[in-house]
Amino acid sequence: MGDSVSQPLSDEARWVRLTDKQRACLDLLLERQTSKQIARALNISKPTVDQRLTAARNVLGAATRDEAALIYARLKRTYDRVPYDPAQVPPGSAKMAVTAQDDMPSDALVLSDSAVAVEGRPFRMIWRHDHGLKTRMLIMAVMLVVAVILILAGLGIAEALTRLVSG
Protein backbone atom coordinates (compact mmCIF):
# COMPACT_ATOMS: atom_id res chain seq x y z
CA MET A 1 0.00 0.00 0.00
CA GLY A 2 2.62 2.57 1.00
CA ASP A 3 5.17 1.88 -1.70
CA SER A 4 8.09 4.26 -1.15
CA VAL A 5 9.61 3.70 -4.59
CA SER A 6 9.11 6.89 -6.57
CA GLN A 7 7.91 6.62 -10.13
CA PRO A 8 10.05 8.36 -12.76
CA LEU A 9 8.48 11.57 -13.99
CA SER A 10 7.07 11.81 -17.47
CA ASP A 11 8.74 14.17 -19.93
CA GLU A 12 5.89 16.67 -19.66
CA ALA A 13 6.05 16.65 -15.86
CA ARG A 14 9.80 17.24 -16.00
CA TRP A 15 9.32 20.16 -18.40
CA VAL A 16 6.65 21.72 -16.20
CA ARG A 17 8.78 21.39 -13.05
CA LEU A 18 11.70 23.33 -14.56
CA THR A 19 11.64 26.98 -13.54
CA ASP A 20 12.29 29.83 -15.95
CA LYS A 21 15.59 30.56 -14.22
CA GLN A 22 16.70 26.94 -14.56
CA ARG A 23 15.70 27.01 -18.24
CA ALA A 24 17.75 30.18 -18.76
CA CYS A 25 20.81 28.45 -17.31
CA LEU A 26 20.16 25.29 -19.34
CA ASP A 27 19.78 27.32 -22.55
CA LEU A 28 23.26 28.75 -22.04
CA LEU A 29 24.55 25.31 -21.05
CA LEU A 30 23.34 24.04 -24.43
CA GLU A 31 25.68 26.61 -25.99
CA ARG A 32 28.54 24.88 -24.12
CA GLN A 33 29.18 27.82 -21.78
CA THR A 34 30.84 27.36 -18.41
CA SER A 35 29.20 28.27 -15.11
CA LYS A 36 31.31 31.42 -14.97
CA GLN A 37 30.19 32.51 -18.47
CA ILE A 38 26.55 31.73 -17.64
CA ALA A 39 26.86 33.77 -14.44
CA ARG A 40 28.20 36.75 -16.39
CA ALA A 41 25.49 36.47 -19.04
CA LEU A 42 22.67 36.29 -16.49
CA ASN A 43 24.29 38.76 -14.07
CA ILE A 44 24.22 36.31 -11.16
CA SER A 45 26.91 34.59 -9.09
CA LYS A 46 28.64 31.36 -10.12
CA PRO A 47 27.36 29.42 -7.06
CA THR A 48 23.81 30.45 -8.01
CA VAL A 49 24.33 29.04 -11.51
CA ASP A 50 25.68 25.80 -10.07
CA GLN A 51 22.72 25.59 -7.68
CA ARG A 52 20.20 26.10 -10.51
CA LEU A 53 21.93 23.54 -12.72
CA THR A 54 22.03 21.00 -9.87
CA ALA A 55 18.33 21.52 -9.21
CA ALA A 56 17.60 21.17 -12.93
CA ARG A 57 19.70 18.00 -13.05
CA ASN A 58 17.62 16.55 -10.20
CA VAL A 59 14.36 17.47 -11.94
CA LEU A 60 15.52 15.97 -15.23
CA GLY A 61 16.95 12.87 -13.53
CA ALA A 62 20.39 13.34 -15.07
CA ALA A 63 23.68 12.28 -13.54
CA THR A 64 25.87 14.92 -15.19
CA ARG A 65 25.57 18.40 -16.65
CA ASP A 66 26.05 17.08 -20.17
CA GLU A 67 23.30 14.52 -19.71
CA ALA A 68 21.02 17.24 -18.32
CA ALA A 69 21.75 19.39 -21.37
CA LEU A 70 20.90 16.52 -23.72
CA ILE A 71 17.63 15.74 -21.92
CA TYR A 72 16.74 19.43 -21.83
CA ALA A 73 17.44 19.82 -25.57
CA ARG A 74 15.14 16.87 -26.33
CA LEU A 75 12.37 18.25 -24.08
CA LYS A 76 12.78 21.74 -25.50
CA ARG A 77 12.24 20.47 -29.06
CA THR A 78 9.03 18.79 -27.93
CA TYR A 79 7.46 21.19 -25.43
CA ASP A 80 8.87 24.64 -26.22
CA ARG A 81 7.18 25.16 -29.56
CA VAL A 82 5.28 28.10 -30.95
CA PRO A 83 1.84 26.64 -31.72
CA TYR A 84 1.33 28.72 -34.85
CA ASP A 85 3.52 30.48 -37.36
CA PRO A 86 3.67 34.25 -36.93
CA ALA A 87 1.14 36.13 -39.01
CA GLN A 88 2.48 37.63 -42.20
CA VAL A 89 1.19 41.14 -42.85
CA PRO A 90 1.44 42.37 -46.43
CA PRO A 91 3.51 45.55 -46.86
CA GLY A 92 0.74 47.63 -48.40
CA SER A 93 -2.89 47.81 -47.47
CA ALA A 94 -4.84 45.91 -50.08
CA LYS A 95 -8.22 47.28 -51.05
CA MET A 96 -11.12 44.86 -51.11
CA ALA A 97 -12.93 44.41 -54.37
CA VAL A 98 -16.39 45.94 -54.43
CA THR A 99 -19.11 43.48 -55.26
CA ALA A 100 -22.15 44.27 -57.31
CA GLN A 101 -25.28 45.47 -55.56
CA ASP A 102 -27.15 42.42 -56.87
CA ASP A 103 -25.12 40.15 -54.58
CA MET A 104 -26.58 41.80 -51.46
CA PRO A 105 -30.07 41.07 -50.22
CA SER A 106 -32.43 44.02 -50.41
CA ASP A 107 -32.91 44.14 -46.63
CA ALA A 108 -29.17 44.18 -45.85
CA LEU A 109 -27.90 47.12 -43.86
CA VAL A 110 -24.70 48.64 -45.20
CA LEU A 111 -22.45 50.20 -42.57
CA SER A 112 -19.42 52.33 -43.26
CA ASP A 113 -16.84 53.98 -41.05
CA SER A 114 -17.10 57.71 -40.63
CA ALA A 115 -14.13 59.95 -41.31
CA VAL A 116 -14.65 61.83 -38.04
CA ALA A 117 -13.56 58.85 -35.96
CA VAL A 118 -10.38 58.55 -38.00
CA GLU A 119 -9.49 62.23 -37.85
CA GLY A 120 -9.73 62.64 -34.08
CA ARG A 121 -9.50 66.19 -32.73
CA PRO A 122 -10.11 68.83 -35.38
CA PHE A 123 -7.35 71.31 -34.44
CA ARG A 124 -4.52 68.94 -33.57
CA MET A 125 -2.79 69.54 -36.90
CA ILE A 126 -2.31 73.28 -36.26
CA TRP A 127 0.27 72.77 -33.51
CA ARG A 128 2.61 70.63 -35.63
CA HIS A 129 6.01 72.12 -36.45
CA ASP A 130 6.41 70.78 -39.98
CA HIS A 131 3.90 72.91 -41.93
CA GLY A 132 4.68 74.10 -45.43
CA LEU A 133 5.20 77.77 -46.31
CA LYS A 134 1.62 78.32 -47.54
CA THR A 135 0.13 76.79 -44.41
CA ARG A 136 2.34 78.90 -42.15
CA MET A 137 1.34 82.07 -44.01
CA LEU A 138 -2.34 81.13 -43.71
CA ILE A 139 -2.01 80.49 -39.97
CA MET A 140 -0.22 83.83 -39.46
CA ALA A 141 -2.85 85.69 -41.51
CA VAL A 142 -5.67 84.17 -39.45
CA MET A 143 -3.83 85.10 -36.25
CA LEU A 144 -3.37 88.67 -37.53
CA VAL A 145 -7.09 89.00 -38.37
CA VAL A 146 -8.05 87.69 -34.92
CA ALA A 147 -5.61 90.13 -33.26
CA VAL A 148 -7.02 93.09 -35.26
CA ILE A 149 -10.59 92.12 -34.34
CA LEU A 150 -9.65 91.88 -30.65
CA ILE A 151 -7.90 95.28 -30.73
CA LEU A 152 -10.83 96.96 -32.50
CA ALA A 153 -13.30 95.37 -30.07
CA GLY A 154 -11.18 96.61 -27.15
CA LEU A 155 -11.04 100.13 -28.59
CA GLY A 156 -14.82 100.12 -29.16
CA ILE A 157 -15.45 99.06 -25.57
CA ALA A 158 -12.98 101.69 -24.29
CA GLU A 159 -14.71 104.44 -26.34
CA ALA A 160 -18.15 103.38 -25.10
CA LEU A 161 -16.96 103.42 -21.49
CA THR A 162 -15.35 106.85 -21.96
CA ARG A 163 -18.60 108.32 -23.31
CA LEU A 164 -20.57 106.67 -20.52
CA VAL A 165 -18.29 108.05 -17.80
CA SER A 166 -17.88 111.55 -19.29
CA GLY A 167 -21.46 111.94 -19.66
mmCIF file of C-alpha atoms in Angstrom:
data_model
loop_
_atom_site.group_PDB
_atom_site.id
_atom_site.type_symbol
_atom_site.label_atom_id
_atom_site.label_comp_id
_atom_site.label_asym_id
_atom_site.label_seq_id
_atom_site.Cartn_x
_atom_site.Cartn_y
_atom_site.Cartn_z
ATOM 1 C CA MET A 1 0.000 0.000 0.000
ATOM 2 C CA GLY A 2 2.618 2.574 1.002
ATOM 3 C CA ASP A 3 5.172 1.875 -1.704
ATOM 4 C CA SER A 4 8.092 4.259 -1.151
ATOM 5 C CA VAL A 5 9.609 3.698 -4.595
ATOM 6 C CA SER A 6 9.110 6.894 -6.570
ATOM 7 C CA GLN A 7 7.906 6.618 -10.128
ATOM 8 C CA PRO A 8 10.046 8.365 -12.764
ATOM 9 C CA LEU A 9 8.483 11.570 -13.988
ATOM 10 C CA SER A 10 7.071 11.813 -17.469
ATOM 11 C CA ASP A 11 8.735 14.169 -19.928
ATOM 12 C CA GLU A 12 5.894 16.667 -19.665
ATOM 13 C CA ALA A 13 6.053 16.647 -15.860
ATOM 14 C CA ARG A 14 9.802 17.243 -15.999
ATOM 15 C CA TRP A 15 9.323 20.162 -18.402
ATOM 16 C CA VAL A 16 6.655 21.720 -16.195
ATOM 17 C CA ARG A 17 8.782 21.388 -13.050
ATOM 18 C CA LEU A 18 11.704 23.326 -14.565
ATOM 19 C CA THR A 19 11.644 26.978 -13.537
ATOM 20 C CA ASP A 20 12.287 29.833 -15.954
ATOM 21 C CA LYS A 21 15.595 30.565 -14.222
ATOM 22 C CA GLN A 22 16.698 26.941 -14.557
ATOM 23 C CA ARG A 23 15.704 27.013 -18.239
ATOM 24 C CA ALA A 24 17.754 30.178 -18.761
ATOM 25 C CA CYS A 25 20.815 28.452 -17.309
ATOM 26 C CA LEU A 26 20.162 25.295 -19.338
ATOM 27 C CA ASP A 27 19.784 27.317 -22.551
ATOM 28 C CA LEU A 28 23.261 28.746 -22.038
ATOM 29 C CA LEU A 29 24.555 25.310 -21.049
ATOM 30 C CA LEU A 30 23.337 24.038 -24.430
ATOM 31 C CA GLU A 31 25.677 26.613 -25.989
ATOM 32 C CA ARG A 32 28.535 24.883 -24.119
ATOM 33 C CA GLN A 33 29.181 27.820 -21.776
ATOM 34 C CA THR A 34 30.840 27.360 -18.406
ATOM 35 C CA SER A 35 29.198 28.275 -15.109
ATOM 36 C CA LYS A 36 31.310 31.423 -14.975
ATOM 37 C CA GLN A 37 30.187 32.506 -18.467
ATOM 38 C CA ILE A 38 26.555 31.726 -17.642
ATOM 39 C CA ALA A 39 26.863 33.768 -14.436
ATOM 40 C CA ARG A 40 28.199 36.755 -16.388
ATOM 41 C CA ALA A 41 25.491 36.469 -19.041
ATOM 42 C CA LEU A 42 22.666 36.288 -16.491
ATOM 43 C CA ASN A 43 24.286 38.762 -14.072
ATOM 44 C CA ILE A 44 24.225 36.306 -11.157
ATOM 45 C CA SER A 45 26.907 34.587 -9.093
ATOM 46 C CA LYS A 46 28.637 31.357 -10.122
ATOM 47 C CA PRO A 47 27.356 29.416 -7.064
ATOM 48 C CA THR A 48 23.805 30.450 -8.015
ATOM 49 C CA VAL A 49 24.332 29.042 -11.512
ATOM 50 C CA ASP A 50 25.680 25.795 -10.070
ATOM 51 C CA GLN A 51 22.719 25.591 -7.685
ATOM 52 C CA ARG A 52 20.203 26.104 -10.512
ATOM 53 C CA LEU A 53 21.930 23.539 -12.717
ATOM 54 C CA THR A 54 22.033 21.003 -9.874
ATOM 55 C CA ALA A 55 18.326 21.518 -9.207
ATOM 56 C CA ALA A 56 17.600 21.174 -12.933
ATOM 57 C CA ARG A 57 19.700 17.995 -13.048
ATOM 58 C CA ASN A 58 17.625 16.550 -10.204
ATOM 59 C CA VAL A 59 14.358 17.468 -11.943
ATOM 60 C CA LEU A 60 15.522 15.966 -15.231
ATOM 61 C CA GLY A 61 16.949 12.875 -13.530
ATOM 62 C CA ALA A 62 20.392 13.341 -15.069
ATOM 63 C CA ALA A 63 23.683 12.280 -13.539
ATOM 64 C CA THR A 64 25.873 14.917 -15.194
ATOM 65 C CA ARG A 65 25.570 18.403 -16.648
ATOM 66 C CA ASP A 66 26.049 17.076 -20.169
ATOM 67 C CA GLU A 67 23.300 14.517 -19.713
ATOM 68 C CA ALA A 68 21.017 17.236 -18.316
ATOM 69 C CA ALA A 69 21.754 19.390 -21.368
ATOM 70 C CA LEU A 70 20.900 16.517 -23.722
ATOM 71 C CA ILE A 71 17.633 15.741 -21.919
ATOM 72 C CA TYR A 72 16.735 19.433 -21.832
ATOM 73 C CA ALA A 73 17.441 19.820 -25.565
ATOM 74 C CA ARG A 74 15.140 16.874 -26.326
ATOM 75 C CA LEU A 75 12.375 18.248 -24.081
ATOM 76 C CA LYS A 76 12.777 21.740 -25.504
ATOM 77 C CA ARG A 77 12.240 20.473 -29.056
ATOM 78 C CA THR A 78 9.028 18.792 -27.932
ATOM 79 C CA TYR A 79 7.459 21.194 -25.430
ATOM 80 C CA ASP A 80 8.866 24.642 -26.222
ATOM 81 C CA ARG A 81 7.181 25.161 -29.557
ATOM 82 C CA VAL A 82 5.279 28.103 -30.949
ATOM 83 C CA PRO A 83 1.841 26.642 -31.722
ATOM 84 C CA TYR A 84 1.327 28.724 -34.853
ATOM 85 C CA ASP A 85 3.522 30.484 -37.356
ATOM 86 C CA PRO A 86 3.670 34.249 -36.926
ATOM 87 C CA ALA A 87 1.142 36.133 -39.009
ATOM 88 C CA GLN A 88 2.482 37.633 -42.203
ATOM 89 C CA VAL A 89 1.192 41.142 -42.846
ATOM 90 C CA PRO A 90 1.439 42.372 -46.434
ATOM 91 C CA PRO A 91 3.514 45.546 -46.863
ATOM 92 C CA GLY A 92 0.738 47.634 -48.405
ATOM 93 C CA SER A 93 -2.887 47.811 -47.469
ATOM 94 C CA ALA A 94 -4.838 45.911 -50.076
ATOM 95 C CA LYS A 95 -8.220 47.278 -51.046
ATOM 96 C CA MET A 96 -11.125 44.862 -51.113
ATOM 97 C CA ALA A 97 -12.932 44.411 -54.372
ATOM 98 C CA VAL A 98 -16.392 45.944 -54.435
ATOM 99 C CA THR A 99 -19.109 43.478 -55.262
ATOM 100 C CA ALA A 100 -22.148 44.273 -57.312
ATOM 101 C CA GLN A 101 -25.276 45.475 -55.556
ATOM 102 C CA ASP A 102 -27.148 42.422 -56.872
ATOM 103 C CA ASP A 103 -25.122 40.148 -54.580
ATOM 104 C CA MET A 104 -26.580 41.801 -51.464
ATOM 105 C CA PRO A 105 -30.071 41.075 -50.221
ATOM 106 C CA SER A 106 -32.430 44.020 -50.407
ATOM 107 C CA ASP A 107 -32.910 44.144 -46.633
ATOM 108 C CA ALA A 108 -29.167 44.178 -45.855
ATOM 109 C CA LEU A 109 -27.903 47.121 -43.865
ATOM 110 C CA VAL A 110 -24.696 48.640 -45.203
ATOM 111 C CA LEU A 111 -22.449 50.200 -42.569
ATOM 112 C CA SER A 112 -19.418 52.334 -43.265
ATOM 113 C CA ASP A 113 -16.842 53.980 -41.046
ATOM 114 C CA SER A 114 -17.096 57.705 -40.630
ATOM 115 C CA ALA A 115 -14.127 59.947 -41.309
ATOM 116 C CA VAL A 116 -14.650 61.834 -38.036
ATOM 117 C CA ALA A 117 -13.563 58.853 -35.961
ATOM 118 C CA VAL A 118 -10.383 58.547 -38.001
ATOM 119 C CA GLU A 119 -9.486 62.230 -37.848
ATOM 120 C CA GLY A 120 -9.727 62.636 -34.083
ATOM 121 C CA ARG A 121 -9.502 66.185 -32.728
ATOM 122 C CA PRO A 122 -10.112 68.830 -35.378
ATOM 123 C CA PHE A 123 -7.347 71.307 -34.438
ATOM 124 C CA ARG A 124 -4.522 68.942 -33.570
ATOM 125 C CA MET A 125 -2.790 69.541 -36.902
ATOM 126 C CA ILE A 126 -2.312 73.279 -36.262
ATOM 127 C CA TRP A 127 0.269 72.766 -33.509
ATOM 128 C CA ARG A 128 2.609 70.626 -35.626
ATOM 129 C CA HIS A 129 6.010 72.121 -36.454
ATOM 130 C CA ASP A 130 6.413 70.782 -39.980
ATOM 131 C CA HIS A 131 3.903 72.910 -41.926
ATOM 132 C CA GLY A 132 4.679 74.105 -45.428
ATOM 133 C CA LEU A 133 5.195 77.767 -46.306
ATOM 134 C CA LYS A 134 1.620 78.321 -47.541
ATOM 135 C CA THR A 135 0.126 76.785 -44.411
ATOM 136 C CA ARG A 136 2.342 78.899 -42.147
ATOM 137 C CA MET A 137 1.345 82.070 -44.008
ATOM 138 C CA LEU A 138 -2.342 81.134 -43.710
ATOM 139 C CA ILE A 139 -2.015 80.488 -39.966
ATOM 140 C CA MET A 140 -0.216 83.831 -39.462
ATOM 141 C CA ALA A 141 -2.852 85.692 -41.514
ATOM 142 C CA VAL A 142 -5.668 84.174 -39.447
ATOM 143 C CA MET A 143 -3.827 85.105 -36.246
ATOM 144 C CA LEU A 144 -3.369 88.672 -37.530
ATOM 145 C CA VAL A 145 -7.089 89.002 -38.371
ATOM 146 C CA VAL A 146 -8.052 87.689 -34.920
ATOM 147 C CA ALA A 147 -5.614 90.132 -33.259
ATOM 148 C CA VAL A 148 -7.016 93.091 -35.256
ATOM 149 C CA ILE A 149 -10.593 92.115 -34.338
ATOM 150 C CA LEU A 150 -9.653 91.884 -30.654
ATOM 151 C CA ILE A 151 -7.898 95.280 -30.727
ATOM 152 C CA LEU A 152 -10.832 96.965 -32.497
ATOM 153 C CA ALA A 153 -13.295 95.375 -30.068
ATOM 154 C CA GLY A 154 -11.185 96.612 -27.148
ATOM 155 C CA LEU A 155 -11.043 100.127 -28.590
ATOM 156 C CA GLY A 156 -14.822 100.117 -29.159
ATOM 157 C CA ILE A 157 -15.445 99.061 -25.571
ATOM 158 C CA ALA A 158 -12.983 101.692 -24.289
ATOM 159 C CA GLU A 159 -14.707 104.441 -26.342
ATOM 160 C CA ALA A 160 -18.154 103.377 -25.099
ATOM 161 C CA LEU A 161 -16.963 103.422 -21.488
ATOM 162 C CA THR A 162 -15.346 106.849 -21.964
ATOM 163 C CA ARG A 163 -18.604 108.318 -23.310
ATOM 164 C CA LEU A 164 -20.566 106.666 -20.522
ATOM 165 C CA VAL A 165 -18.285 108.054 -17.801
ATOM 166 C CA SER A 166 -17.879 111.547 -19.294
ATOM 167 C CA GLY A 167 -21.464 111.938 -19.663
#
